[in-house]
Tab-separated table of C-alpha atoms in Angstrom:
chain	number	residue	atom	x	y	z
M	259	UNK	CA	19.427	37.143	50.893
M	260	UNK	CA	22.083	34.218	51.432
M	261	UNK	CA	22.050	30.538	50.781
M	262	UNK	CA	24.311	28.657	52.121
M	263	UNK	CA	24.969	24.684	52.018
M	264	UNK	CA	26.719	22.462	54.732
M	265	UNK	CA	28.220	19.595	54.506
M	266	UNK	CA	29.225	17.969	58.092
M	267	UNK	CA	30.790	14.017	58.579
M	268	UNK	CA	33.531	14.340	61.070
M	269	UNK	CA	32.514	11.445	62.785
M	270	UNK	CA	29.477	8.645	62.975
M	271	UNK	CA	26.841	11.651	61.737
M	272	UNK	CA	26.664	12.825	58.095
M	273	UNK	CA	24.533	15.235	57.792
M	274	UNK	CA	24.010	18.212	54.882
M	275	UNK	CA	21.983	21.050	55.989
M	276	UNK	CA	20.836	24.352	53.995
M	277	UNK	CA	20.313	27.612	55.745
M	278	UNK	CA	19.278	30.764	54.687
M	279	UNK	CA	19.595	34.128	56.360
M	280	UNK	CA	19.401	32.841	59.927
M	281	UNK	CA	16.292	30.287	58.513
M	282	UNK	CA	17.246	26.579	58.381
M	283	UNK	CA	15.459	24.721	55.529
M	284	UNK	CA	16.123	22.010	55.311
M	285	UNK	CA	18.842	19.654	57.830
M	286	UNK	CA	19.159	15.863	57.086
M	287	UNK	CA	21.565	13.379	58.604
M	288	UNK	CA	22.202	9.875	58.923
M	289	UNK	CA	23.906	7.982	61.855
M	290	UNK	CA	26.466	5.259	61.621
M	291	UNK	CA	25.460	3.485	64.572
M	292	UNK	CA	27.527	-0.008	65.748
M	293	UNK	CA	26.565	-2.717	67.599
M	294	UNK	CA	26.948	-2.756	71.425
M	295	UNK	CA	30.643	-2.849	72.555
M	296	UNK	CA	31.778	-1.323	69.272
M	297	UNK	CA	32.924	1.776	68.685
M	298	UNK	CA	33.353	3.711	64.803
M	299	UNK	CA	36.824	3.331	63.844
M	300	UNK	CA	37.352	5.784	60.431
M	301	UNK	CA	37.455	3.562	57.454
M	302	UNK	CA	33.760	1.604	57.995
M	303	UNK	CA	33.279	5.453	59.378
M	304	UNK	CA	33.593	6.429	56.188
M	305	UNK	CA	32.289	3.820	54.423
M	306	UNK	CA	28.511	4.464	55.694
M	307	UNK	CA	29.088	8.298	55.126
M	308	UNK	CA	30.180	7.427	51.121
M	309	UNK	CA	26.951	4.847	51.159
M	310	UNK	CA	24.494	7.606	51.809
M	311	UNK	CA	26.033	11.138	51.240
M	312	UNK	CA	24.392	11.979	47.725
M	313	UNK	CA	21.267	10.698	48.744
M	314	UNK	CA	21.066	12.957	51.848
M	315	UNK	CA	22.541	15.720	49.461
M	316	UNK	CA	19.269	15.078	47.250
M	317	UNK	CA	16.853	15.096	50.442
M	318	UNK	CA	18.440	18.435	51.627
M	319	UNK	CA	18.126	20.510	48.493
M	320	UNK	CA	14.850	18.273	48.064
M	321	UNK	CA	13.303	19.009	51.511
M	322	UNK	CA	14.331	22.778	51.221
M	323	UNK	CA	12.643	23.200	47.980
M	324	UNK	CA	15.509	24.361	46.495
M	325	UNK	CA	18.176	23.668	43.030
M	326	UNK	CA	21.548	24.625	42.782
M	327	UNK	CA	21.560	27.826	41.817
M	328	UNK	CA	19.936	28.888	44.491
M	329	UNK	CA	22.407	28.319	46.395
M	330	UNK	CA	25.425	31.014	46.920
M	331	UNK	CA	27.752	28.970	48.854
M	332	UNK	CA	28.875	25.504	49.587
M	333	UNK	CA	30.202	24.710	53.104
M	334	UNK	CA	31.902	22.087	54.403
M	335	UNK	CA	33.959	20.190	57.580
M	336	UNK	CA	37.326	21.745	57.020
M	337	UNK	CA	38.289	19.721	60.833
M	338	UNK	CA	38.619	18.606	63.725
M	339	UNK	CA	37.335	14.626	63.118
M	340	UNK	CA	38.493	11.578	61.895
M	341	UNK	CA	40.766	11.884	58.801
M	342	UNK	CA	38.534	9.344	56.571
M	343	UNK	CA	34.770	10.875	56.793
M	344	UNK	CA	36.150	14.247	56.563
M	345	UNK	CA	37.544	13.644	53.047
M	346	UNK	CA	34.473	11.543	51.659
M	347	UNK	CA	32.749	14.329	52.562
M	348	UNK	CA	35.043	17.169	51.034
M	349	UNK	CA	35.630	15.295	48.016
M	350	UNK	CA	31.523	15.885	47.267
M	351	UNK	CA	31.457	19.479	48.784
M	352	UNK	CA	34.277	19.901	46.813
M	353	UNK	CA	33.241	18.363	43.496
M	354	UNK	CA	29.524	19.920	43.698
M	355	UNK	CA	30.575	23.474	44.064
M	356	UNK	CA	32.662	23.568	41.108
M	357	UNK	CA	30.302	21.509	39.439
M	358	UNK	CA	27.896	24.827	40.163
M	359	UNK	CA	30.407	27.008	39.870
M	360	UNK	CA	29.887	28.082	43.218
M	361	UNK	CA	32.512	29.248	45.786
M	362	UNK	CA	33.836	26.716	48.441
M	363	UNK	CA	34.035	27.320	52.534
M	364	UNK	CA	36.013	25.172	55.210
M	365	UNK	CA	34.685	25.883	58.084
M	366	UNK	CA	35.620	25.035	62.036
M	367	UNK	CA	33.654	22.008	63.240
M	368	UNK	CA	33.761	23.729	66.602
M	369	UNK	CA	32.573	27.243	65.527
M	370	UNK	CA	29.413	25.169	63.520
M	371	UNK	CA	28.255	24.065	67.059
M	372	UNK	CA	28.810	28.018	68.452
M	373	UNK	CA	27.315	29.760	65.503
M	374	UNK	CA	24.160	27.578	65.366
M	375	UNK	CA	23.805	27.506	69.274
M	376	UNK	CA	23.826	31.551	68.963
M	377	UNK	CA	21.036	31.192	66.656
M	378	UNK	CA	19.227	29.365	67.553
M	379	UNK	CA	19.028	31.233	71.596
M	380	UNK	CA	20.339	33.953	70.237
M	381	UNK	CA	22.374	34.083	73.188
M	382	UNK	CA	24.495	37.676	73.184
M	383	UNK	CA	28.396	36.633	74.135
M	384	UNK	CA	27.957	33.398	76.384
M	385	UNK	CA	30.605	31.645	78.176
M	386	UNK	CA	30.639	28.492	75.674
M	387	UNK	CA	30.649	24.655	77.836
M	388	UNK	CA	31.443	22.749	73.970
M	389	UNK	CA	30.912	18.974	74.865
M	390	UNK	CA	30.646	15.754	73.026
M	391	UNK	CA	32.498	12.758	71.706
M	392	UNK	CA	35.287	13.809	69.991
M	393	UNK	CA	35.821	17.492	72.443
M	394	UNK	CA	35.003	19.539	75.419
M	395	UNK	CA	36.353	22.659	75.584
M	396	UNK	CA	34.713	26.513	77.579
M	397	UNK	CA	35.721	28.513	75.095
M	398	UNK	CA	34.892	32.799	75.503
M	399	UNK	CA	34.878	35.355	72.219
M	400	UNK	CA	37.427	38.089	72.383
M	401	UNK	CA	38.596	40.485	69.860
M	402	UNK	CA	37.900	38.085	67.095
M	403	UNK	CA	38.748	34.814	68.433
M	404	UNK	CA	36.729	31.812	70.419
M	405	UNK	CA	39.133	31.564	72.847
M	406	UNK	CA	39.366	28.293	74.578
M	407	UNK	CA	40.058	28.462	78.910
M	408	UNK	CA	39.823	25.134	79.143
M	409	UNK	CA	39.417	21.947	78.230
M	410	UNK	CA	40.286	18.645	78.637
M	411	UNK	CA	43.593	17.367	79.420
M	412	UNK	CA	43.495	14.035	77.660
M	413	UNK	CA	40.141	12.005	76.115
M	414	UNK	CA	36.578	14.104	75.493
M	415	UNK	CA	32.817	13.410	78.343
M	416	UNK	CA	31.329	11.920	75.148
M	417	UNK	CA	34.464	9.181	74.922
M	418	UNK	CA	34.521	9.155	78.746
M	419	UNK	CA	30.496	8.024	78.138
M	420	UNK	CA	30.808	6.372	75.053
M	421	UNK	CA	33.267	4.149	76.289
M	422	UNK	CA	32.083	3.607	79.174
M	423	UNK	CA	29.170	2.365	77.988
M	424	UNK	CA	30.955	0.081	75.464
M	425	UNK	CA	32.024	-1.726	78.770
M	426	UNK	CA	29.066	-2.331	80.091
M	427	UNK	CA	27.904	-3.227	76.852
M	428	UNK	CA	24.011	-0.535	76.523
M	429	UNK	CA	23.576	0.037	73.410
M	430	UNK	CA	24.341	2.283	70.773
M	431	UNK	CA	20.823	3.135	69.286
M	432	UNK	CA	20.179	6.098	69.394
M	433	UNK	CA	23.599	7.272	71.173
M	434	UNK	CA	25.321	5.630	73.740
M	435	UNK	CA	24.939	9.013	75.540
M	436	UNK	CA	20.824	8.672	75.679
M	437	UNK	CA	20.767	5.571	76.692
M	438	UNK	CA	23.050	5.674	79.745
M	439	UNK	CA	21.279	9.417	80.579
M	440	UNK	CA	17.966	6.960	80.854
M	441	UNK	CA	19.077	4.811	83.049
M	442	UNK	CA	21.165	7.315	85.195
M	443	UNK	CA	17.558	9.286	86.035
M	444	UNK	CA	16.126	5.624	87.427
M	445	UNK	CA	19.565	5.473	89.792
M	446	UNK	CA	19.805	6.272	93.708
M	447	UNK	CA	23.074	5.217	94.379
M	448	UNK	CA	26.000	7.856	94.315
M	449	UNK	CA	29.449	6.454	93.836
M	450	UNK	CA	32.191	9.141	95.162
M	451	UNK	CA	34.603	9.270	92.209
M	452	UNK	CA	37.542	10.973	91.863
M	453	UNK	CA	37.185	14.175	90.826
M	454	UNK	CA	39.676	16.219	88.087
M	455	UNK	CA	39.640	19.693	87.755
M	456	UNK	CA	42.961	21.639	87.146
M	457	UNK	CA	42.412	24.872	86.971
M	458	UNK	CA	40.749	25.761	84.164
M	459	UNK	CA	41.339	22.068	82.985
M	460	UNK	CA	39.689	18.855	83.572
M	461	UNK	CA	41.281	14.972	82.900
M	462	UNK	CA	38.681	12.361	81.955
M	463	UNK	CA	40.849	9.272	81.451
M	464	UNK	CA	41.596	8.335	85.291
M	465	UNK	CA	37.780	7.572	85.866
M	466	UNK	CA	36.927	5.631	83.423
M	467	UNK	CA	34.076	4.526	85.011
M	468	UNK	CA	31.640	6.963	85.740
M	469	UNK	CA	28.470	8.821	86.101
M	470	UNK	CA	26.969	11.791	85.317
M	471	UNK	CA	26.919	13.594	88.443
M	472	UNK	CA	31.235	13.825	88.738
M	473	UNK	CA	31.913	14.758	85.052
M	474	UNK	CA	28.915	16.789	85.059
M	475	UNK	CA	30.045	18.789	88.287
M	476	UNK	CA	33.853	18.817	86.999
M	477	UNK	CA	32.619	20.631	83.466
M	478	UNK	CA	30.474	23.361	85.986
M	479	UNK	CA	33.074	24.096	87.583
M	480	UNK	CA	34.659	24.773	85.027
M	481	UNK	CA	32.617	27.567	82.812
M	482	UNK	CA	31.757	28.670	86.709
M	483	UNK	CA	35.651	29.826	86.124
M	484	UNK	CA	35.478	30.974	83.547
M	485	UNK	CA	32.086	33.034	83.595
M	486	UNK	CA	34.458	34.633	86.262
M	487	UNK	CA	37.341	35.660	84.399
M	488	UNK	CA	35.214	36.961	81.955
M	489	UNK	CA	32.510	38.674	83.733
M	490	UNK	CA	29.813	36.772	81.440
M	491	UNK	CA	26.111	36.488	82.539
M	492	UNK	CA	25.141	33.785	80.009
M	493	UNK	CA	26.215	30.401	79.007
M	494	UNK	CA	25.850	28.361	76.107
M	495	UNK	CA	26.099	24.206	76.058
M	496	UNK	CA	26.807	23.386	72.688
M	497	UNK	CA	27.957	19.658	71.017
M	498	UNK	CA	26.206	15.863	71.568
M	499	UNK	CA	26.543	15.384	74.494
M	500	UNK	CA	24.752	18.865	75.562
M	501	UNK	CA	21.755	17.165	74.915
M	502	UNK	CA	21.787	15.842	77.756
M	503	UNK	CA	18.749	17.202	80.596
M	504	UNK	CA	20.998	16.533	83.758
M	505	UNK	CA	24.129	18.352	82.077
M	506	UNK	CA	21.408	21.501	81.700
M	507	UNK	CA	19.217	21.022	85.282
M	508	UNK	CA	22.978	20.898	87.176
M	509	UNK	CA	24.640	24.244	85.280
M	510	UNK	CA	20.672	25.606	85.110
M	511	UNK	CA	21.922	25.234	88.907
M	512	UNK	CA	25.040	27.525	88.832
M	513	UNK	CA	23.577	29.822	86.247
M	514	UNK	CA	20.940	30.523	89.006
M	515	UNK	CA	22.913	31.114	91.737
M	516	UNK	CA	24.942	33.571	90.024
M	517	UNK	CA	21.374	35.087	88.030
M	518	UNK	CA	23.164	34.080	84.781
M	519	UNK	CA	21.424	33.158	81.528
M	520	UNK	CA	21.522	29.304	80.357
M	521	UNK	CA	20.981	28.136	76.578
M	522	UNK	CA	20.875	25.329	75.339
M	523	UNK	CA	19.315	23.458	71.780
M	524	UNK	CA	18.172	20.356	70.995
M	525	UNK	CA	19.206	17.307	69.760
M	526	UNK	CA	18.354	18.851	66.147
M	527	UNK	CA	21.461	21.209	66.411
M	528	UNK	CA	23.142	20.402	69.491
M	529	UNK	CA	24.344	16.438	67.678
M	530	UNK	CA	26.698	17.371	64.425
M	531	UNK	CA	24.475	18.082	61.177
M	532	UNK	CA	24.848	19.927	58.154
M	533	UNK	CA	23.145	23.234	58.711
M	534	UNK	CA	25.225	24.342	61.336
M	535	UNK	CA	28.298	23.846	59.027
M	536	UNK	CA	26.345	25.852	56.550
M	537	UNK	CA	25.210	28.030	59.496
M	538	UNK	CA	29.269	28.968	59.830
M	539	UNK	CA	29.863	29.209	56.833
M	540	UNK	CA	27.095	32.173	55.881
M	541	UNK	CA	28.965	34.209	58.595
M	542	UNK	CA	32.502	33.572	57.065
M	543	UNK	CA	30.843	34.112	53.638
M	544	UNK	CA	29.221	37.428	53.993
M	545	UNK	CA	32.040	39.081	56.179
M	546	UNK	CA	34.468	37.870	52.855
M	547	UNK	CA	35.796	34.395	53.349
M	548	UNK	CA	35.903	31.977	50.840
M	549	UNK	CA	38.383	28.799	50.710
M	550	UNK	CA	40.439	28.298	47.628
M	551	UNK	CA	40.517	24.465	46.006
M	552	UNK	CA	43.821	23.859	46.355
M	553	UNK	CA	43.359	25.059	50.421
M	554	UNK	CA	40.712	22.991	51.451
M	555	UNK	CA	42.541	19.729	52.106
M	556	UNK	CA	40.895	18.140	55.410
M	557	UNK	CA	42.717	18.321	58.750
M	558	UNK	CA	42.431	15.980	61.878
M	559	UNK	CA	43.107	18.748	64.254
M	560	UNK	CA	42.332	21.855	63.751
M	561	UNK	CA	41.511	24.394	67.174
M	562	UNK	CA	38.896	26.807	67.475
M	563	UNK	CA	41.525	29.483	68.182
M	564	UNK	CA	43.218	29.273	64.901
M	565	UNK	CA	40.287	30.663	63.076
M	566	UNK	CA	40.022	34.624	62.867
M	567	UNK	CA	36.501	35.209	63.983
M	568	UNK	CA	35.807	38.007	60.785
M	569	UNK	CA	32.410	38.900	61.505
M	570	UNK	CA	32.146	39.445	64.896
M	571	UNK	CA	32.712	42.870	65.931
M	572	UNK	CA	35.470	43.228	68.957
X	88	UNK	CA	58.941	-7.003	45.104
X	89	UNK	CA	59.470	-4.885	48.186
X	90	UNK	CA	61.548	-1.510	47.939
X	91	UNK	CA	63.282	-0.383	51.114
X	92	UNK	CA	66.511	1.951	50.000
X	93	UNK	CA	63.901	4.712	49.292
X	94	UNK	CA	65.809	6.452	46.487
X	95	UNK	CA	66.768	4.140	43.289
X	96	UNK	CA	63.852	1.387	43.815
X	97	UNK	CA	61.096	2.758	44.475
X	98	UNK	CA	57.535	0.951	43.346
X	99	UNK	CA	56.233	2.993	40.472
X	100	UNK	CA	51.986	3.134	39.240
X	101	UNK	CA	50.042	4.890	36.874
X	102	UNK	CA	47.035	5.531	36.532
X	103	UNK	CA	44.745	6.993	33.376
X	104	UNK	CA	41.218	8.401	33.691
X	105	UNK	CA	38.826	9.795	30.769
X	106	UNK	CA	36.709	12.201	31.117
X	107	UNK	CA	33.779	13.822	28.862
X	108	UNK	CA	35.378	17.292	28.385
X	109	UNK	CA	39.139	18.957	30.167
X	110	UNK	CA	36.816	20.632	32.289
X	111	UNK	CA	35.529	18.141	33.811
X	112	UNK	CA	38.789	16.624	33.960
X	113	UNK	CA	40.259	19.604	35.977
X	114	UNK	CA	37.385	19.876	38.473
X	115	UNK	CA	37.979	15.739	39.602
X	116	UNK	CA	42.139	16.703	39.522
X	117	UNK	CA	40.646	20.371	42.200
X	118	UNK	CA	38.284	18.092	44.268
X	119	UNK	CA	41.058	14.593	44.966
X	120	UNK	CA	44.386	16.991	45.000
X	121	UNK	CA	43.827	19.078	47.689
X	122	UNK	CA	44.263	16.098	50.304
X	123	UNK	CA	48.239	14.641	52.181
X	124	UNK	CA	48.074	11.412	51.845
X	125	UNK	CA	47.690	9.949	55.674
X	126	UNK	CA	50.995	8.308	55.793
X	127	UNK	CA	53.992	10.284	57.035
X	128	UNK	CA	55.961	9.176	54.094
X	129	UNK	CA	56.699	6.191	52.080
X	130	UNK	CA	54.612	7.343	49.040
X	131	UNK	CA	54.350	10.528	46.522
X	132	UNK	CA	50.910	11.180	44.084
X	133	UNK	CA	51.048	13.221	41.152
X	134	UNK	CA	48.079	14.243	39.420
X	135	UNK	CA	48.193	15.572	36.204
X	136	UNK	CA	45.565	16.573	33.702
X	137	UNK	CA	46.056	16.574	29.504
X	138	UNK	CA	43.015	17.111	27.677
X	139	UNK	CA	40.337	15.418	28.297
X	140	UNK	CA	42.475	12.519	30.835
X	141	UNK	CA	43.243	12.881	34.402
X	142	UNK	CA	46.721	11.045	34.937
X	143	UNK	CA	47.649	9.608	38.528
X	144	UNK	CA	51.814	8.736	39.027
X	145	UNK	CA	52.438	7.216	42.501
X	146	UNK	CA	56.012	6.496	43.133
X	147	UNK	CA	56.124	4.526	46.566
X	148	UNK	CA	58.654	2.450	48.910
X	149	UNK	CA	56.997	-0.958	49.594
X	150	UNK	CA	54.088	-2.214	47.638
X	151	UNK	CA	52.032	-2.477	50.838
X	152	UNK	CA	52.312	0.978	51.287
X	153	UNK	CA	51.236	1.978	47.599
X	154	UNK	CA	48.007	-0.689	47.558
X	155	UNK	CA	46.614	1.250	50.400
X	156	UNK	CA	47.365	4.805	48.413
X	157	UNK	CA	45.751	3.532	44.826
X	158	UNK	CA	42.959	1.260	46.553
X	159	UNK	CA	41.963	4.701	48.899
X	160	UNK	CA	42.377	6.803	45.844
X	161	UNK	CA	40.500	5.045	43.582
X	162	UNK	CA	37.152	4.879	46.011
X	163	UNK	CA	37.229	8.678	46.251
X	164	UNK	CA	37.828	8.584	42.560
X	165	UNK	CA	34.630	6.871	42.694
X	166	UNK	CA	32.617	9.226	44.387
X	167	UNK	CA	33.642	12.466	42.922
X	168	UNK	CA	32.830	10.572	39.830
X	169	UNK	CA	29.559	9.498	41.126
X	170	UNK	CA	28.681	13.097	41.829
X	171	UNK	CA	29.477	15.044	39.251
X	172	UNK	CA	27.362	11.507	37.185
X	173	UNK	CA	23.900	13.145	39.768
X	174	UNK	CA	25.012	16.380	40.035
X	175	UNK	CA	26.084	16.798	36.708
X	176	UNK	CA	27.125	18.410	33.615
X	177	UNK	CA	29.343	21.337	35.317
X	178	UNK	CA	27.555	25.389	34.343
X	179	UNK	CA	28.553	27.290	31.713
X	180	UNK	CA	31.652	29.738	33.516
C-alpha cells in the first residue's frame, strides 16, 4: 500500500490531494479569482496561495482521515508554471517532507495531468491532447518519454480564451473559460476567423477575438494527425480546457469517424488539482524515483518530454 | 547608496535566525536554499547553519535589488516557520 500526498500551485489554483493505490482520498482546492477584465499576476497569486496553503493541507489530511505518519511520499509541482506561486508551494512541501521524515518527489505538472487522466479513465495508451491556460500540447507515449508531437507555437488555447474573456469583461468566476462556454451555447452566428494549423503545431496569438469552433477545430485536426502517425485508437483530453463540452463533442465526432475511443475527466481532475500531482508522484515513487532536497528547485520551464517515464514499459 | 561597478562596492546584508534546535535550523536551510534567485544577476545569497542558528548573507549591486530579495526571503522564511509550527516538531530520526 502506498500513500502519496501531492501539492499543486503553478497557476491560480492551489490544490493538495492524497492518493492511496489509485484511490483519491481527498483533493481540496482553492482558486484565485480576479475581477472581470483582469488576469492573475505572479506575486498576487503567490500571496493568495500563501494565505491558504496550510489550511488546505489540513483539510487534505482531515478529509482523507490520515495522519502525517500514514503518508509514504510527498510530491509537489517542480514546474512548469509561474515562479512565485511554484516556490510558495514547494517551500511547504519541502518543509513537511523533512518534518515528517518522508521522501520528496518533484513532479512535472503536465505529466500530473496525464497520469490522472490515465488513472480515472483507464485509457490504455491514448494520444493525449493537453489543453489549459498555460499549455497546449499533443502528446504520445513512446519508449519512456511523453513525446510532444505538436504544440502551440505561441500562446496556449486557454490563454487565448482567457484574454478574449478579459477584453469583453466576462466574469472570471468560476473561470473565464466556463463562462465563455455558457455564452457560446446560446450563439447561433458563426464568424469565419483565421485558422492556423502548421503541420503538427497551432498558433493562437493572431486570432484573439474568438469563438470556440475555430480554436477547437484546429486542436481536433492536430490530434487526428498525431493519431494517424502513431496508429492510435484512443484520445485522452486533459487540462482545464478539457472540461469544455463543445471540445469533447467535436473530438468525439472525429473519434467516431475513425472508430476510436474518446476519454476525458470531469472538472475535479481536468482543472489543476493536488491529487494529480500525487498520482504522478505515486507512479514515480513506486518506480524508485526520489528528489533530493538540493535538487528540488522549481523551474518555470519544464518540458513534458524532459522526464524519463520509468514507470511505463516500452 | 547604489553601487553599480559590481565588484568592490557591493552592498551587504546579513540576517541571523535562531531556531529551537539545530535540526530545525537545518530543515529551514534545506527548504529555503534550493530555489535560484529570479533575477539573472546583481545579487548573491548564501545560507548557512551554525548550531541552531540559520545565517543568511547577501551581497548586491544595488539597494533596490537587495530589498526585493530580502523581502522575498523574509516572506518565504515566515511561511516555513508557520509550517513548522503547525506540523512540527520534526519526527525523531
